[in-house]
Every structure is written in C-alpha cells, then in structure tokens.
Amino acid sequence: AQTVTQSQPEMSVQEAETVTLSCTYDTSESDYYLFWYKQPPSRQMILVIRQEAYKQQNATENRFSVNFQKAAKSFSLKISDSQLGDAAMYFCALLGFGNEKLTFGTGTRLTIIP
Amino acid sequence: GAVVSQHPSWVICKSGTSVKIECRSLDFQATTMFWYRQFPKQSLMLMATSNEGSKATYEQGVEKDKFLINHASLTLSTLTVTSAHPEDSSFYICSARTGFTGELFFGEGSRLTVL
C-alpha cells in the first residue's frame, strides 16, 4: 500500500512572496515518481513538477522547485515569486513502478493575497 | 503536452437512468486509462484502471456493475454510470498514459448531477 499525506489543508501567501507546501509519503516500492499537481477552479488537473525517486537532484520548473528528502519520505513544493494565477488546490501524488497506481494526497488550498 | 478530452463536461440526469462519459486521448495512443471520482473539496479517488482490450481493474469498494468501464480502443475509454442515483453525483476525471513514462495526462473532468 502507498499513502500520501498533506498536513496543510490551507495556505496563504502574499503576492511575490515564497511559500512551501508540505507532503510526506509512504511506499514499499523501491522505484517511484512523485508529482505536484495543480487544480484551479476549472477543475483541470495540471502537472506542476515531477521527481523521479532515483534522482538525487531536486526538480525545478521555473518558479517551482521541490525539496525531495528520500530517507525522510518528504516531498515539499516551493513556489517563489507567488502570482495570483498560482491560487489553486495543490495535490501531491505518488506513482509506484510496481503497482502503477497514482495515489493523491488530500490537497492544500493555496490563496494568494494581493 | 498530450491532450485528453472528456465529454460531456456536465450532465444532469434523472434518477434511475444511465449516463455515459467518454474519455479520449486526442494526439497519442493510451495503453492505460484511469478513472477517478472527486467529491467537493476532496481529493481524487481512483475508481478503476482500464487497459485497451481487457477488462477494467476496479478498486476495492467500487461497484463493477454500477460503473461500467470499456476501453475498446487505444484512444477511447468510456465510463457508464448505470441506474444513477443522487449519491452518484460527483466529478469524474479520467487520465491516460502511453507506456510507462511516469506522466499521466488528465481530462477536463465531467460533472454528473443526478436528480
């Protein structure tokens, strides 16, 4: 079984500031992917960033970066220079190579304060 | 990126009727498609996994006879909610992948309201 835990139901950040969303996970898989997805009010799931577990280097996509701590099973998302368009629900997710199932956390609602 | 399209985006039906939701991969062949259900302000719950040409694999607690999934081609999977009831009202999302690239592509979702 695999689980994904997001302990922050809601977060808010001032526009242009930096915010970090937390995620911890558990899996028996030795190989897996971790993702952060964004779900805006339109409900369309949008991939924000992806991390392969075998890679030690933290993934980065423009203003989005992750802090992947494999031993601690932690995968946090840092959003720099927050913009109004970043307001959304953010889901952390894990995909195990063996079971091929994408398991989502409960989500963190991010509000951007102008 | 790859495009996955769902239709209809919103459907309202009477209790007891059946509703079909389509999920299409527009620019790639999807060997595997997944169906999720999302209640308001909650996360996505995997309902079933479907591979082209074979029977879908349902998650524990999901009624196979109520939620019929067909993956007849590499670009189309359908979810049919049979004899729908108000408790089936939800947001249904499909996703698709080709091979095992580690990335899933999501449809826009379909909101089902059963009166």
Coordinates of C-alpha atoms in Angstrom, one line a residue:
Chain A
A1 CA 0.0 0.0 0.0
Q2 CA 1.1 3.6 -0.6
T3 CA -0.1 6.7 1.2
V4 CA 0.4 10.4 0.6
T5 CA -0.2 12.9 3.4
Q6 CA -0.6 16.7 3.1
S7 CA -0.9 18.2 6.5
Q8 CA -1.8 21.7 5.4
P9 CA -5.4 21.9 4.2
E10 CA -5.0 25.6 3.5
M11 CA -2.1 28.0 3.0
S12 CA -1.9 31.7 2.0
V13 CA 0.9 33.8 0.8
Q14 CA 1.4 37.4 -0.1
E15 CA 1.8 38.0 -3.8
A16 CA 5.5 37.9 -4.9
E17 CA 6.5 36.1 -1.7
T18 CA 7.6 32.5 -1.4
V19 CA 5.5 29.6 0.0
T20 CA 6.3 26.0 0.8
L21 CA 3.7 23.2 0.7
S22 CA 4.4 20.0 2.6
C23 CA 4.0 16.4 1.6
T24 CA 5.1 13.2 3.1
Y25 CA 4.5 9.7 1.7
D26 CA 5.0 6.1 2.4
T27 CA 5.5 3.3 -0.1
S28 CA 7.1 -0.2 -0.3
E29 CA 8.2 0.5 -3.9
S30 CA 11.9 1.0 -4.5
D31 CA 11.2 2.9 -7.7
Y32 CA 8.6 5.6 -7.9
Y33 CA 7.7 9.0 -9.2
L34 CA 6.4 11.9 -7.1
F35 CA 4.3 14.7 -8.5
W36 CA 2.7 18.0 -7.7
Y37 CA -0.5 18.7 -9.5
K38 CA -2.4 22.0 -9.5
Q39 CA -6.2 22.1 -9.8
P40 CA -7.6 25.6 -10.4
P41 CA -11.3 26.4 -10.2
S42 CA -11.7 25.0 -13.7
R43 CA -11.0 21.6 -12.1
Q44 CA -8.5 20.7 -14.8
M45 CA -5.5 18.9 -13.3
I46 CA -2.3 20.5 -14.3
L47 CA 1.1 18.9 -13.7
V48 CA 3.4 21.3 -11.9
I49 CA 6.5 19.3 -11.4
R50 CA 7.8 15.7 -11.3
Q51 CA 10.6 14.0 -9.5
E52 CA 12.0 10.5 -10.2
A53 CA 12.9 8.9 -6.9
Y54 CA 16.2 7.6 -8.2
K55 CA 17.4 11.1 -8.9
Q56 CA 19.1 12.9 -6.1
Q57 CA 18.9 16.3 -7.7
N58 CA 15.7 18.2 -6.8
A59 CA 13.5 19.0 -9.8
T60 CA 12.9 22.6 -10.8
E61 CA 10.5 24.2 -13.2
N62 CA 10.8 28.0 -13.4
R63 CA 9.3 29.4 -10.1
F64 CA 8.5 25.9 -8.8
S65 CA 11.0 23.6 -7.1
V66 CA 10.9 20.7 -4.8
N67 CA 12.8 19.6 -1.7
F68 CA 13.0 15.8 -2.0
Q69 CA 14.2 14.0 1.1
K70 CA 14.1 10.3 0.2
A71 CA 15.1 8.9 3.5
A72 CA 12.5 11.1 5.3
K73 CA 10.0 10.4 2.6
S74 CA 9.3 14.0 2.3
F75 CA 8.5 16.0 -0.9
S76 CA 7.7 19.6 -0.4
L77 CA 6.9 22.2 -3.1
K78 CA 8.4 25.7 -3.0
I79 CA 6.7 28.4 -5.1
S80 CA 8.8 31.5 -5.5
D81 CA 7.5 35.0 -6.5
S82 CA 3.9 33.9 -6.0
Q83 CA 1.5 35.1 -8.6
L84 CA -2.3 35.5 -8.4
G85 CA -2.6 32.7 -11.0
D86 CA -1.0 30.3 -8.6
A87 CA -4.1 30.2 -6.5
A88 CA -5.5 26.7 -6.7
M89 CA -5.7 23.4 -5.0
Y90 CA -2.4 21.6 -4.9
F91 CA -2.1 17.8 -4.8
C92 CA 0.9 15.8 -4.0
A93 CA 0.9 12.4 -5.7
L94 CA 2.9 9.2 -5.9
L95 CA 3.2 6.7 -8.7
G96 CA 4.8 3.4 -7.9
F97 CA 6.6 1.5 -10.6
G98 CA 5.2 -1.8 -9.4
N99 CA 1.5 -1.1 -8.8
E100 CA 1.3 1.7 -11.4
K101 CA -1.3 3.5 -9.4
L102 CA -1.3 7.2 -8.8
T103 CA -2.2 8.0 -5.2
F104 CA -3.1 11.5 -4.3
G105 CA -2.8 13.4 -1.0
T106 CA -5.8 15.3 0.3
G107 CA -4.7 18.6 -1.2
T108 CA -3.7 22.1 0.0
R109 CA -5.7 25.1 -1.0
L110 CA -3.4 28.0 -1.7
T111 CA -4.6 31.5 -1.6
I112 CA -2.6 34.4 -3.0
I113 CA -3.1 37.7 -1.2
P114 CA -2.7 40.7 -3.5
Chain B
G1 CA 1.8 18.1 -23.9
A2 CA -0.6 15.4 -24.8
V3 CA -4.3 16.1 -24.8
V4 CA -7.1 14.1 -23.1
S5 CA -10.6 15.2 -23.7
Q6 CA -13.7 14.2 -21.7
H7 CA -17.3 14.5 -22.8
P8 CA -19.7 15.7 -21.6
S9 CA -18.3 18.2 -19.2
W10 CA -21.6 18.5 -17.4
V11 CA -24.5 16.1 -17.4
I12 CA -27.8 16.2 -15.5
C13 CA -30.0 13.1 -15.4
K14 CA -32.9 11.7 -13.6
S15 CA -32.5 9.0 -11.0
G16 CA -32.6 5.5 -12.5
T17 CA -31.2 6.4 -15.9
S18 CA -27.7 5.6 -17.2
V19 CA -25.1 8.0 -18.2
K20 CA -22.0 7.5 -20.4
I21 CA -18.9 9.6 -20.1
E22 CA -16.2 9.4 -22.8
C23 CA -12.5 9.9 -22.4
R24 CA -10.4 10.4 -25.5
S25 CA -6.7 10.7 -26.0
L26 CA -6.5 13.1 -28.9
D27 CA -2.9 13.0 -30.0
F28 CA -1.5 9.8 -28.6
Q29 CA -2.4 6.2 -28.0
A30 CA -3.3 5.5 -24.4
T31 CA -2.5 2.0 -23.4
T32 CA -3.9 2.6 -19.9
M33 CA -6.6 4.9 -18.7
F34 CA -7.7 5.6 -15.2
W35 CA -11.0 6.8 -13.8
Y36 CA -11.2 9.0 -10.7
R37 CA -14.0 10.3 -8.7
Q38 CA -13.7 13.6 -6.8
F39 CA -16.2 14.8 -4.2
P40 CA -16.4 18.6 -3.5
K41 CA -13.3 19.8 -1.7
Q42 CA -11.8 16.4 -1.6
S43 CA -9.0 14.5 -3.3
L44 CA -9.2 12.3 -6.3
M45 CA -10.1 8.7 -5.6
L46 CA -9.1 6.0 -8.1
M47 CA -12.1 4.0 -9.2
A48 CA -10.6 1.7 -11.8
T49 CA -7.8 1.1 -14.3
S50 CA -8.5 0.1 -17.8
N51 CA -6.2 -1.4 -20.4
E52 CA -7.1 -1.4 -24.0
G53 CA -8.8 -4.7 -25.0
S54 CA -9.1 -6.1 -21.5
K55 CA -11.4 -5.9 -18.5
A56 CA -11.0 -3.0 -16.2
T57 CA -9.5 -3.5 -12.7
Y58 CA -11.7 -1.9 -10.1
E59 CA -10.5 -0.6 -6.7
Q60 CA -11.9 -2.0 -3.6
G61 CA -15.4 -0.7 -2.8
V62 CA -16.2 0.3 -6.3
E63 CA -19.2 -1.5 -7.8
K64 CA -18.3 -3.0 -11.1
D65 CA -22.0 -3.4 -12.2
K66 CA -22.7 0.2 -11.4
F67 CA -19.7 1.8 -13.0
L68 CA -19.1 0.0 -16.3
I69 CA -15.8 0.8 -17.9
N70 CA -14.9 0.0 -21.5
H71 CA -11.6 0.6 -23.2
A72 CA -12.3 -0.5 -26.7
S73 CA -9.6 1.3 -28.5
L74 CA -6.3 2.9 -27.8
T75 CA -7.9 6.4 -27.9
L76 CA -11.2 5.9 -26.1
S77 CA -12.4 4.7 -22.8
T78 CA -16.0 5.1 -21.5
L79 CA -17.5 5.1 -18.0
T80 CA -21.2 4.3 -17.8
V81 CA -22.9 5.0 -14.6
T82 CA -25.9 2.6 -14.6
S83 CA -29.1 3.3 -12.8
A84 CA -27.7 6.5 -11.4
H85 CA -28.9 7.8 -8.0
P86 CA -28.3 11.1 -6.3
E87 CA -25.4 9.7 -4.3
D88 CA -23.6 9.1 -7.6
S89 CA -23.5 12.8 -8.2
S90 CA -19.8 13.7 -8.4
F91 CA -17.0 15.0 -10.5
Y92 CA -15.4 12.2 -12.6
I93 CA -12.0 12.6 -14.1
C94 CA -10.1 10.4 -16.5
S95 CA -6.4 10.2 -17.1
A96 CA -4.3 8.4 -19.7
R97 CA -0.8 7.4 -20.3
T98 CA 1.1 5.7 -23.1
G99 CA 3.6 3.1 -21.9
F100 CA 5.1 3.9 -18.6
T101 CA 6.6 7.3 -18.9
G102 CA 5.7 8.3 -15.4
E103 CA 3.3 11.1 -16.5
L104 CA -0.4 11.0 -16.7
F105 CA -2.5 13.3 -18.8
F106 CA -5.8 14.4 -17.4
G107 CA -9.1 15.1 -19.0
E108 CA -11.1 18.2 -18.1
G109 CA -13.5 16.2 -15.9
S110 CA -17.2 15.6 -16.1
R111 CA -19.7 16.8 -13.5
L112 CA -22.6 14.4 -13.0
T113 CA -25.7 15.6 -11.2
V114 CA -28.4 13.1 -10.6
L115 CA -31.8 14.5 -9.7

